[in-house]
């Protein structure tokens, strides 16, 4: 308990409290939303070929049906358009209404739209694709809200010594979601192939896609809603973060009360009011000269680096099946039936996620509070650029049958360093360096910039590969990664080990003693 006469500060207590059970609970509650986010965003790349076979098969064609380029790009990218708007909209709401008040709403939108995506109406191509794109847009809108809210909530609960690891743990659920997308697709396709076998397309085009294949993609899409739905109750029961209540709502008594319910910390309510006195009362707005002077470069850093990262990251994730087909790692589509093709594509994504993507997230969790955000981001961008260059320059070499495993290994390395690198740090840094009253908004703007890059990647990668070939496309991605490294070198600050108030410039010199924390 606090010693008599000693004043306890909410902000100091949050910065210095030891890691407790509720920190891990928050990771799970926030992380399940991110699991659904990544599952739904990345699973679509697995089922697009199946959709092409079901709805766009041309009788008498020598090759299986495929989605027209425009429809393929729209199906893959429409969720990013929704995410872009959702990140800005819910980011602003998170600062205006509070993190907690809108946190449950994003989960509801994601759950409903995940299910409705699988229930897309109609049997003709136009109606199915239209309804699928409609629900995926609103799914993306809900997903967008989870980015700024989850990052901000975790950063405001964590202590300054392990804050990076906890925010990274929430974001690492993206890797688990990508892995699950491949795993669920593997399982569902295996079960359907077992019960509804069919010949390869080259043997009998008419029967290579069984009618039951239409259930496969629907089931896969709807499964992503389950984990998010299971955590809804705990999400709406979360108290508002003490930092928001203290610094934005100006209610120190409520903050102390909420904090004592979830963290094993003793706060003297009367002295907790001193937090407001030690924080700057100069509450400039987002569109002010003072914001531009203090945080203009910070916002430029977070938006530009996230934009460049997502061009390369989402291009590689969404179109890896096309890359693997081009180099011959995947069999020609006509040698498989529709469900077998889904199984093979899912296996490839699952292996890449298992060997490259997930280990990168894990490495970030372990090293981010040791190495710092700045170094991890710079090294990550650099290694992505080097790996992509090595793949691109001798591209013909990698297409030879005995060199394909080497290509896949290097390709996995780009995923490792994107996740043990800028894919994680661009998510973490914006949640740390902006003032509490603008933190969610600025994170939303930064994340929206990233999704603008994702849209460039999803709509532009296939067209670029057709126009200039895969070799030059990979070289362009390497150049984009190198540009990200240069911007990171010059613009990105290092938040490691500092309090949020010091980083944002909100803090005045501390005039109250550190909190005594009950362990």
Coordinates of C-alpha atoms in Angstrom, one line a residue, residues 16-315:
X16 CA 6.4 1.5 -13.5
X17 CA 3.9 -1.2 -12.6
X18 CA 5.2 -4.8 -13.1
X19 CA 3.6 -7.0 -15.8
X20 CA 0.4 -8.4 -14.5
X21 CA -2.3 -10.8 -15.6
X22 CA -4.5 -8.0 -17.0
X23 CA -1.8 -7.0 -19.4
X24 CA -2.0 -10.5 -21.0
X25 CA -5.8 -10.4 -20.8
X26 CA -5.7 -7.2 -22.8
X27 CA -3.4 -8.8 -25.4
X28 CA -5.9 -11.6 -25.9
X29 CA -9.0 -9.4 -26.0
X30 CA -7.3 -7.0 -28.5
X31 CA -5.5 -9.7 -30.3
X32 CA -8.6 -11.7 -31.2
X33 CA -9.9 -8.8 -33.2
X34 CA -6.6 -8.7 -35.0
X35 CA -6.8 -12.4 -35.6
X36 CA -10.1 -11.8 -37.4
X37 CA -8.6 -8.8 -39.2
X38 CA -5.7 -10.7 -40.8
X39 CA -7.7 -13.9 -41.4
X40 CA -10.3 -12.0 -43.4
X41 CA -7.9 -9.8 -45.2
X42 CA -5.6 -12.6 -46.3
X43 CA -7.9 -15.5 -46.8
X44 CA -9.4 -13.9 -49.9
X45 CA -6.2 -14.5 -51.8
X46 CA -6.6 -18.3 -51.3
X47 CA -10.1 -18.5 -52.7
X48 CA -10.0 -16.3 -55.7
X49 CA -8.9 -19.1 -58.0
X50 CA -11.7 -21.3 -56.7
X51 CA -14.2 -18.4 -57.4
X52 CA -12.8 -18.2 -60.9
X53 CA -13.4 -21.9 -61.5
X54 CA -16.9 -21.9 -60.1
X55 CA -18.3 -18.7 -61.6
X56 CA -16.1 -17.9 -64.7
X57 CA -15.5 -21.2 -66.4
X58 CA -15.8 -21.0 -70.2
X59 CA -17.0 -24.3 -71.8
X60 CA -14.4 -25.8 -74.1
X61 CA -11.5 -23.7 -72.7
X62 CA -8.2 -25.4 -72.4
X63 CA -7.5 -23.8 -69.0
X64 CA -9.6 -23.5 -65.8
X65 CA -11.8 -20.5 -65.3
X66 CA -10.3 -17.4 -63.5
X67 CA -11.6 -14.1 -62.3
X68 CA -11.3 -11.3 -64.8
X69 CA -8.4 -9.0 -63.9
X70 CA -10.7 -6.1 -62.8
X71 CA -12.9 -8.3 -60.7
X72 CA -9.9 -10.1 -59.1
X73 CA -8.4 -6.8 -58.1
X74 CA -11.7 -5.6 -56.7
X75 CA -12.4 -8.7 -54.7
X76 CA -8.9 -8.7 -53.3
X77 CA -8.7 -4.9 -52.7
X78 CA -12.2 -3.7 -51.8
X79 CA -11.7 -4.6 -48.1
X80 CA -8.7 -2.2 -48.0
X81 CA -10.9 0.6 -49.2
X82 CA -13.2 0.0 -46.3
X83 CA -10.3 -0.4 -43.9
X84 CA -8.9 2.9 -45.1
X85 CA -12.1 4.8 -44.2
X86 CA -12.6 2.8 -41.0
X87 CA -9.1 3.6 -39.7
X88 CA -9.7 7.4 -40.0
X89 CA -13.4 7.3 -38.8
X90 CA -12.8 5.1 -35.7
X91 CA -9.5 6.6 -35.0
X92 CA -11.2 10.0 -34.6
X93 CA -14.0 8.5 -32.6
X94 CA -11.5 6.8 -30.3
X95 CA -10.3 10.3 -29.3
X96 CA -13.7 12.0 -29.2
X97 CA -15.8 9.4 -27.4
X98 CA -13.2 7.2 -25.8
X99 CA -11.4 4.0 -26.7
X100 CA -13.9 1.7 -24.9
X101 CA -17.1 3.2 -26.3
X102 CA -16.4 2.3 -29.9
X103 CA -14.2 -0.8 -29.3
X104 CA -17.1 -3.3 -29.2
X105 CA -18.8 -1.8 -32.3
X106 CA -15.8 -2.6 -34.5
X107 CA -16.0 -6.3 -33.4
X108 CA -19.7 -6.4 -34.2
X109 CA -19.2 -5.1 -37.7
X110 CA -16.4 -7.5 -38.3
X111 CA -18.4 -10.5 -37.1
X112 CA -21.6 -9.7 -39.0
X113 CA -19.7 -8.9 -42.2
X114 CA -17.5 -12.0 -42.0
X115 CA -20.6 -14.2 -41.8
X116 CA -22.4 -12.2 -44.5
X117 CA -19.4 -12.5 -46.9
X118 CA -19.9 -16.3 -46.8
X119 CA -23.6 -15.9 -47.4
X120 CA -23.1 -13.8 -50.5
X121 CA -26.4 -13.9 -52.4
X122 CA -27.2 -15.3 -55.8
X123 CA -25.9 -18.0 -58.1
X124 CA -24.8 -15.9 -61.1
X125 CA -21.3 -14.4 -61.1
X126 CA -22.5 -10.7 -61.1
X127 CA -24.8 -11.0 -58.0
X128 CA -22.3 -13.1 -56.0
X129 CA -19.3 -10.9 -56.7
X130 CA -21.4 -7.7 -56.0
X131 CA -22.7 -8.9 -52.7
X132 CA -19.3 -10.4 -51.7
X133 CA -17.6 -7.0 -52.5
X134 CA -20.3 -5.1 -50.6
X135 CA -19.9 -7.1 -47.4
X136 CA -16.1 -7.2 -47.7
X137 CA -16.0 -3.4 -47.9
X138 CA -17.9 -3.1 -44.6
X139 CA -15.9 -5.9 -43.2
X140 CA -12.8 -3.7 -44.0
X141 CA -14.5 -0.7 -42.3
X142 CA -14.8 -2.6 -39.0
X143 CA -11.3 -4.0 -39.4
X144 CA -10.0 -0.4 -39.9
X145 CA -11.4 0.6 -36.5
X146 CA -9.4 -2.2 -34.7
X147 CA -6.0 -0.8 -35.8
X148 CA -6.0 2.5 -33.9
X149 CA -8.1 1.3 -31.0
X150 CA -6.2 -1.9 -30.2
X151 CA -2.8 -0.2 -30.5
X152 CA -3.8 2.8 -28.4
X153 CA -5.5 0.7 -25.7
X154 CA -2.5 -1.6 -25.3
X155 CA 0.0 1.3 -25.3
X156 CA -1.9 3.1 -22.6
X157 CA -2.1 0.1 -20.3
X158 CA 1.4 -1.2 -20.7
X159 CA 4.4 0.0 -18.7
X160 CA 7.2 1.8 -20.5
X161 CA 9.7 -1.1 -20.1
X162 CA 7.6 -3.7 -21.9
X163 CA 5.2 -1.5 -23.9
X164 CA 6.7 -2.5 -27.2
X165 CA 6.5 -6.2 -26.6
X166 CA 2.8 -6.0 -25.5
X167 CA 1.8 -3.9 -28.6
X168 CA 3.8 -6.3 -30.7
X169 CA 2.0 -9.2 -29.1
X170 CA -1.4 -7.8 -30.2
X171 CA -0.1 -7.2 -33.7
X172 CA 1.4 -10.7 -33.8
X173 CA -2.1 -12.1 -33.9
X174 CA -2.0 -10.9 -37.5
X175 CA 0.5 -13.7 -38.1
X176 CA -1.6 -16.2 -36.3
X177 CA -4.6 -15.1 -38.5
X178 CA -2.6 -15.6 -41.7
X179 CA -1.5 -19.0 -40.5
X180 CA -5.0 -19.9 -39.5
X181 CA -6.3 -18.8 -43.0
X182 CA -4.0 -21.3 -44.6
X183 CA -4.7 -24.0 -42.0
X184 CA -8.5 -23.7 -42.2
X185 CA -8.4 -23.6 -46.0
X186 CA -6.2 -26.8 -45.9
X187 CA -8.6 -28.6 -43.6
X188 CA -11.8 -27.6 -45.3
X189 CA -10.5 -28.4 -48.8
X190 CA -9.1 -31.7 -47.5
X191 CA -12.5 -32.8 -46.1
X192 CA -14.4 -31.8 -49.2
X193 CA -11.9 -33.5 -51.5
X194 CA -12.2 -36.7 -49.4
X195 CA -16.0 -36.7 -49.6
X196 CA -16.4 -35.2 -53.1
X197 CA -13.5 -36.4 -55.3
X198 CA -13.3 -35.3 -58.9
X199 CA -10.9 -35.6 -61.9
X200 CA -8.3 -33.0 -62.8
X201 CA -9.4 -30.3 -65.3
X202 CA -7.3 -31.8 -68.1
X203 CA -9.1 -35.1 -67.7
X204 CA -12.7 -33.8 -67.5
X205 CA -13.2 -30.0 -67.4
X206 CA -16.9 -30.3 -66.8
X207 CA -16.7 -32.4 -63.6
X208 CA -13.4 -31.0 -62.2
X209 CA -15.4 -28.5 -60.2
X210 CA -18.0 -30.2 -58.1
X211 CA -21.1 -28.3 -57.1
X212 CA -20.2 -28.6 -53.4
X213 CA -17.1 -26.4 -54.1
X214 CA -19.5 -23.5 -53.7
X215 CA -19.8 -24.3 -50.0
X216 CA -16.0 -24.5 -49.5
X217 CA -15.2 -20.8 -49.9
X218 CA -18.2 -19.7 -48.0
X219 CA -17.3 -21.9 -45.0
X220 CA -13.7 -20.6 -45.0
X221 CA -14.8 -17.0 -45.0
X222 CA -17.3 -17.4 -42.1
X223 CA -14.9 -19.3 -39.8
X224 CA -12.9 -16.1 -39.2
X225 CA -15.8 -14.6 -37.2
X226 CA -15.7 -17.2 -34.5
X227 CA -12.7 -16.0 -32.4
X228 CA -13.8 -12.4 -32.5
X229 CA -17.3 -13.3 -31.5
X230 CA -16.0 -15.2 -28.5
X231 CA -14.2 -12.2 -27.1
X232 CA -17.0 -9.7 -27.5
X233 CA -18.2 -9.9 -23.9
X234 CA -14.8 -9.2 -22.5
X235 CA -14.2 -6.3 -24.9
X236 CA -17.3 -4.4 -23.9
X237 CA -16.5 -5.0 -20.2
X238 CA -13.0 -3.4 -20.5
X239 CA -12.8 -0.2 -18.5
X240 CA -11.6 3.0 -20.3
X241 CA -7.9 3.4 -20.2
X242 CA -6.7 5.4 -17.2
X243 CA -4.6 7.7 -19.4
X244 CA -7.6 8.7 -21.5
X245 CA -9.8 9.2 -18.5
X246 CA -7.1 11.3 -16.7
X247 CA -5.7 13.3 -19.5
X248 CA -8.7 13.8 -21.9
X249 CA -11.7 13.3 -19.7
X250 CA -10.0 15.1 -16.8
X251 CA -11.5 12.6 -14.3
X252 CA -8.7 11.4 -12.1
X253 CA -11.0 9.8 -9.6
X254 CA -12.7 7.6 -12.2
X255 CA -9.3 6.7 -13.6
X256 CA -8.0 5.7 -10.2
X257 CA -11.1 3.6 -9.6
X258 CA -11.0 1.9 -13.0
X259 CA -7.3 1.2 -12.7
X260 CA -7.6 -0.4 -9.2
X261 CA -10.2 -2.8 -10.6
X262 CA -7.9 -4.3 -13.3
X263 CA -4.3 -3.7 -12.1
X264 CA -2.8 -4.5 -8.7
X265 CA -1.8 -0.9 -8.0
X266 CA -2.6 1.3 -5.1
X267 CA -3.6 4.9 -6.1
X268 CA -4.5 7.7 -3.7
X269 CA -7.4 9.4 -5.5
X270 CA -6.7 12.9 -4.1
X271 CA -3.1 12.8 -5.1
X272 CA -3.9 11.3 -8.5
X273 CA -5.3 14.6 -9.5
X274 CA -1.8 15.9 -9.6
X275 CA -1.4 14.1 -12.9
X276 CA -3.4 16.8 -14.6
X277 CA -1.2 19.5 -13.1
X278 CA 2.0 17.9 -14.5
X279 CA 0.7 17.5 -18.0
X280 CA 0.7 20.5 -20.4
X281 CA -2.6 22.3 -20.6
X282 CA -1.7 23.5 -24.1
X283 CA -4.2 21.4 -26.0
X284 CA -3.5 22.3 -29.6
X285 CA -5.5 20.6 -32.3
X286 CA -4.5 18.3 -35.1
X287 CA -4.8 21.1 -37.7
X288 CA -2.7 23.7 -35.8
X289 CA 0.7 25.2 -36.3
X290 CA 1.8 23.9 -33.0
X291 CA 0.9 20.3 -34.0
X292 CA 2.8 20.8 -37.2
X293 CA 5.9 22.1 -35.3
X294 CA 5.9 19.4 -32.6
X295 CA 4.6 16.4 -34.5
X296 CA 4.5 17.2 -38.2
X297 CA 7.7 15.2 -38.9
X298 CA 6.4 12.4 -36.7
X299 CA 3.2 12.1 -38.7
X300 CA 5.2 12.3 -41.9
X301 CA 7.4 9.5 -40.7
X302 CA 4.6 7.2 -39.7
X303 CA 2.5 7.8 -42.8
X304 CA 5.2 7.5 -45.4
X305 CA 7.0 4.5 -44.1
X306 CA 3.7 2.6 -43.5
X307 CA 2.5 3.5 -47.0
X308 CA 5.7 2.1 -48.6
X309 CA 5.8 -1.0 -46.4
X310 CA 2.2 -2.0 -47.3
X311 CA 2.8 -1.7 -51.0
X312 CA 5.4 -4.4 -50.8
X313 CA 3.9 -6.4 -47.9
X314 CA 0.4 -6.8 -49.3
X315 CA 1.6 -7.3 -52.9

